[in-house]
C-alpha cells in the first residue's frame, strides 16, 4: 500500500511537469503550486501508511528515497529549463546529491546509517538535527512553491507583474540563494569527514630533508 502512495507521488510529479510546460491554457499552471504541496505531503503519507500496515521491506525504503531524489532533481532541472532559475542552481543540487548519496551508500555498505556516519557535533547538527532537516526541507518547499506560483503571473496579470516584478524577483532570488547556501553547508561535513576517514591526503607528508652524512659538520 505504501509503495502505491509513493508511486502516486511519482505520477503526480510528472503531471505537474506537463502542466508547467503547457502554454495553451496558462490558468492550469495556477494548480501547480497546490499540486506540488500534494506531492510533498504524500511523502509523509507513505511513511504513515508503511507504519500502519507494518510494511518495512527494503524495496519500499529504497523506492521512497529514489522518488525523493527524482522529485527534487526533476523540479530543479525543469525550473532551470523554464528559465525560472539559473542553470547553475540545478547543477549545484544535482552534483551535491550525487556526491552525498555516493558517500552515504559507501557508509551503508559498512553498516552505518546515513546520519550515523557523521562524527563531529557540528556535523551532526548541520546534517542530522531535526532543526536543520526541517529548515532545509521547508526552504525547498517554499522555494519550489513560490516559483511555481509566480510562473503564470506575467501572462495572466501583465499589469500587476510589470509593477511588482522587481520585488517578486528579488524575493525569488533570496529564496534560491538561501536554499543553495543551506544545501552546500549541509554537504560540507559529509564530504569533509569522508575525506578524513579515508585518509585521502595522508600521503602528502612534508618531511624535512636530512643532511647527508658529514654535510652538517662542514
Short mmCIF file of C-alpha atoms in Angstrom, two decimals:
data_model
loop_
_atom_site.label_atom_id
_atom_site.label_comp_id
_atom_site.label_asym_id
_atom_site.label_seq_id
_atom_site.Cartn_x
_atom_site.Cartn_y
_atom_site.Cartn_z
CA UNK A 1 0.00 0.00 0.00
CA UNK A 2 2.78 2.44 0.92
CA UNK A 3 4.52 1.73 -2.38
CA UNK A 4 1.32 2.67 -4.23
CA UNK A 5 1.30 6.03 -2.42
CA UNK A 6 4.94 6.55 -3.41
CA UNK A 7 4.12 5.59 -7.00
CA UNK A 8 1.20 8.06 -6.98
CA UNK A 9 3.67 10.74 -5.83
CA UNK A 10 5.89 9.99 -8.82
CA UNK A 11 2.95 10.09 -11.26
CA UNK A 12 1.70 13.42 -9.87
CA UNK A 13 5.21 14.84 -10.18
CA UNK A 14 5.20 14.29 -13.93
CA UNK A 15 1.64 15.60 -14.19
CA UNK A 16 3.00 18.77 -12.60
CA UNK A 17 5.87 18.83 -15.10
CA UNK A 18 3.47 18.51 -18.06
CA UNK A 19 1.31 21.33 -16.69
CA UNK A 20 4.34 23.55 -16.16
CA UNK A 21 5.29 23.21 -19.83
CA UNK A 22 1.85 23.66 -21.37
CA UNK A 23 1.31 27.14 -22.80
CA UNK A 24 -2.18 26.91 -24.28
CA UNK A 25 -4.15 27.03 -21.04
CA UNK A 26 -1.97 29.11 -18.73
CA UNK A 27 -4.58 29.18 -15.98
CA UNK A 28 -3.86 25.47 -15.47
CA UNK A 29 -0.44 26.48 -14.17
CA UNK A 30 -2.18 28.03 -11.17
CA UNK A 31 -2.77 24.46 -9.97
CA UNK A 32 0.96 23.65 -9.97
CA UNK A 33 1.64 25.03 -6.52
CA UNK A 34 -1.23 23.12 -4.82
CA UNK A 35 -0.22 20.01 -6.78
CA UNK A 36 3.34 20.43 -5.53
CA UNK A 37 2.02 20.56 -1.94
CA UNK A 38 0.15 17.28 -2.54
CA UNK A 39 3.28 15.63 -3.97
CA UNK A 40 5.29 16.67 -0.92
CA UNK A 41 2.52 15.76 1.54
CA UNK A 42 2.34 12.26 0.07
CA UNK A 43 5.98 11.83 1.10
CA UNK A 44 4.76 11.88 4.70
CA UNK A 45 1.64 9.84 3.96
CA UNK A 46 3.55 6.86 2.55
CA UNK A 47 5.58 6.69 5.77
CA UNK A 48 2.42 6.71 7.89
CA UNK A 49 0.84 4.02 5.71
CA UNK A 50 4.00 1.89 5.89
CA UNK A 51 3.98 2.04 9.70
CA UNK A 52 0.24 1.37 9.95
CA UNK A 53 0.40 -1.74 7.74
CA UNK A 54 3.82 -2.71 9.12
CA UNK A 55 5.43 -2.55 5.69
CA UNK A 56 9.16 -2.35 6.24
CA UNK A 57 10.52 -4.05 3.12
CA UNK A 58 13.86 -2.95 1.73
CA UNK A 59 12.26 -2.20 -1.64
CA UNK A 60 9.85 0.30 -0.07
CA UNK A 61 12.64 2.17 1.72
CA UNK A 62 14.79 2.37 -1.42
CA UNK A 63 11.81 3.28 -3.61
CA UNK A 64 10.87 6.12 -1.25
CA UNK A 65 14.40 7.56 -1.23
CA UNK A 66 14.65 7.14 -5.01
CA UNK A 67 11.41 9.07 -5.59
CA UNK A 68 12.63 11.78 -3.17
CA UNK A 69 15.75 12.29 -5.27
CA UNK A 70 13.87 12.09 -8.59
CA UNK A 71 11.35 14.68 -7.36
CA UNK A 72 13.97 17.17 -6.23
CA UNK A 73 16.28 16.82 -9.23
CA UNK A 74 13.45 16.85 -11.79
CA UNK A 75 11.98 20.02 -10.28
CA UNK A 76 15.35 21.85 -10.32
CA UNK A 77 16.01 20.76 -13.93
CA UNK A 78 12.52 21.77 -15.09
CA UNK A 79 12.73 25.18 -13.40
CA UNK A 80 16.15 25.75 -14.98
CA UNK A 81 14.84 24.70 -18.40
CA UNK A 82 11.87 27.07 -17.99
CA UNK A 83 14.40 29.80 -17.08
CA UNK A 84 12.77 30.32 -13.71
CA UNK A 85 16.15 29.75 -12.03
CA UNK A 86 19.76 29.94 -13.26
CA UNK A 87 21.17 26.69 -14.64
CA UNK A 88 23.99 26.67 -12.09
CA UNK A 89 21.44 26.24 -9.29
CA UNK A 90 20.23 22.93 -10.75
CA UNK A 91 23.84 21.83 -11.28
CA UNK A 92 24.71 22.57 -7.63
CA UNK A 93 21.83 20.47 -6.30
CA UNK A 94 22.38 17.56 -8.69
CA UNK A 95 26.14 17.50 -8.02
CA UNK A 96 25.60 17.69 -4.27
CA UNK A 97 23.01 14.91 -4.44
CA UNK A 98 25.29 12.58 -6.39
CA UNK A 99 28.31 13.17 -4.14
CA UNK A 100 26.48 12.88 -0.80
CA UNK A 101 24.43 9.87 -1.86
CA UNK A 102 27.58 8.08 -3.08
CA UNK A 103 29.31 8.68 0.26
CA UNK A 104 26.24 7.55 2.21
CA UNK A 105 25.94 4.44 0.05
CA UNK A 106 29.53 3.57 0.96
CA UNK A 107 28.73 4.01 4.66
CA UNK A 108 25.55 1.94 4.46
CA UNK A 109 27.53 -0.94 2.94
CA UNK A 110 29.62 -0.84 6.14
CA UNK A 111 26.51 -1.00 8.31
CA UNK A 112 26.29 2.72 9.12
CA UNK A 113 23.09 4.76 8.95
CA UNK A 114 23.13 7.90 6.74
CA UNK A 115 23.16 10.28 9.71
CA UNK A 116 25.21 7.92 11.87
CA UNK A 117 28.18 8.41 9.56
CA UNK A 118 28.71 11.92 10.88
CA UNK A 119 31.03 12.05 13.89
CA UNK A 120 31.55 15.71 14.78
CA UNK A 121 28.97 17.59 16.85
CA UNK A 122 28.78 20.46 14.38
CA UNK A 123 28.31 17.95 11.56
CA UNK A 124 25.58 16.11 13.43
CA UNK A 125 23.77 19.42 13.97
CA UNK A 126 24.08 20.53 10.33
CA UNK A 127 23.21 17.18 8.78
CA UNK A 128 21.19 15.13 11.23
CA UNK A 129 19.40 17.52 13.58
CA UNK A 130 15.65 17.89 13.22
CA UNK A 131 16.03 21.67 13.11
CA UNK A 132 18.36 21.69 10.08
CA UNK A 133 16.49 18.91 8.27
CA UNK A 134 13.24 20.78 8.84
CA UNK A 135 14.76 24.10 7.79
CA UNK A 136 16.22 22.62 4.60
CA UNK A 137 13.02 20.81 3.69
CA UNK A 138 10.90 23.88 4.38
CA UNK A 139 13.19 26.10 2.29
CA UNK A 140 12.95 23.76 -0.68
CA UNK A 141 9.16 23.51 -0.43
CA UNK A 142 8.73 27.28 -0.10
CA UNK A 143 11.15 27.96 -2.98
CA UNK A 144 9.53 25.44 -5.33
CA UNK A 145 6.05 26.59 -4.35
CA UNK A 146 6.87 30.29 -4.74
CA UNK A 147 8.41 29.83 -8.19
CA UNK A 148 5.55 27.67 -9.48
CA UNK A 149 3.07 30.16 -8.02
CA UNK A 150 4.69 33.03 -9.93
CA UNK A 151 5.17 31.14 -13.21
CA UNK A 152 1.86 32.14 -14.93
CA UNK A 153 1.62 35.67 -13.47
CA UNK A 154 3.46 37.56 -16.27
CA UNK A 155 0.94 36.24 -18.84
CA UNK A 156 -2.20 36.19 -16.69
CA UNK A 157 -1.64 39.53 -14.92
CA UNK A 158 0.80 41.58 -17.05
CA UNK A 159 -0.10 44.91 -15.42
CA UNK A 160 0.45 43.68 -11.87
CA UNK A 161 3.62 41.86 -12.93
CA UNK A 162 5.18 44.91 -14.60
CA UNK A 163 4.61 46.99 -11.45
CA UNK A 164 5.90 44.41 -8.96
CA UNK A 165 8.31 42.24 -10.94
CA UNK A 166 11.41 43.72 -9.29
CA UNK A 167 10.18 42.94 -5.76
CA UNK A 168 8.95 39.47 -6.68
CA UNK A 169 12.19 38.57 -8.50
CA UNK A 170 14.21 39.80 -5.51
CA UNK A 171 12.20 37.57 -3.18
CA UNK A 172 12.73 34.64 -5.56
CA UNK A 173 16.48 35.26 -5.69
CA UNK A 174 16.72 35.42 -1.89
CA UNK A 175 14.89 32.11 -1.52
CA UNK A 176 17.12 30.46 -4.14
CA UNK A 177 20.40 31.73 -2.65
CA UNK A 178 19.33 30.78 0.88
CA UNK A 179 18.35 27.27 -0.21
CA UNK A 180 21.63 26.83 -2.13
CA UNK A 181 23.63 28.07 0.89
CA UNK A 182 21.97 25.59 3.27
CA UNK A 183 22.37 22.80 0.69
CA UNK A 184 26.13 23.40 0.41
CA UNK A 185 26.54 23.94 4.17
CA UNK A 186 24.90 20.58 4.98
CA UNK A 187 27.08 18.73 2.47
CA UNK A 188 30.39 20.03 3.88
CA UNK A 189 30.53 17.73 6.99
CA UNK A 190 29.60 14.66 4.92
CA UNK A 191 32.36 15.27 2.37
CA UNK A 192 34.99 16.50 4.86
CA UNK A 193 34.55 13.62 7.31
CA UNK A 194 34.60 11.09 4.46
CA UNK A 195 37.90 12.53 3.20
CA UNK A 196 39.37 12.41 6.72
CA UNK A 197 38.11 8.86 7.34
CA UNK A 198 39.55 7.62 4.06
CA UNK A 199 42.85 9.46 4.72
CA UNK A 200 42.74 10.82 1.18
CA UNK A 201 45.62 13.22 1.76
CA UNK A 202 47.64 11.04 4.16
CA UNK A 203 50.36 10.55 1.52
CA UNK A 204 51.02 14.29 1.39
CA UNK A 205 53.51 14.36 4.27
CA UNK A 206 56.18 17.01 4.17
CA UNK A 207 59.36 15.81 5.91
CA UNK A 208 62.47 17.88 6.43
CA UNK A 209 65.37 16.76 4.31
CA UNK A 210 68.06 15.14 6.34
CA UNK A 211 71.58 16.32 5.58
CA UNK A 212 73.89 13.75 4.15
CA UNK A 213 76.39 12.20 6.48
CA UNK A 214 79.04 14.74 7.34
CA UNK A 215 77.41 17.57 5.41
CA UNK A 216 76.12 19.24 8.57
CA UNK A 217 79.64 19.37 10.06
CA UNK A 218 81.06 21.50 7.25
#
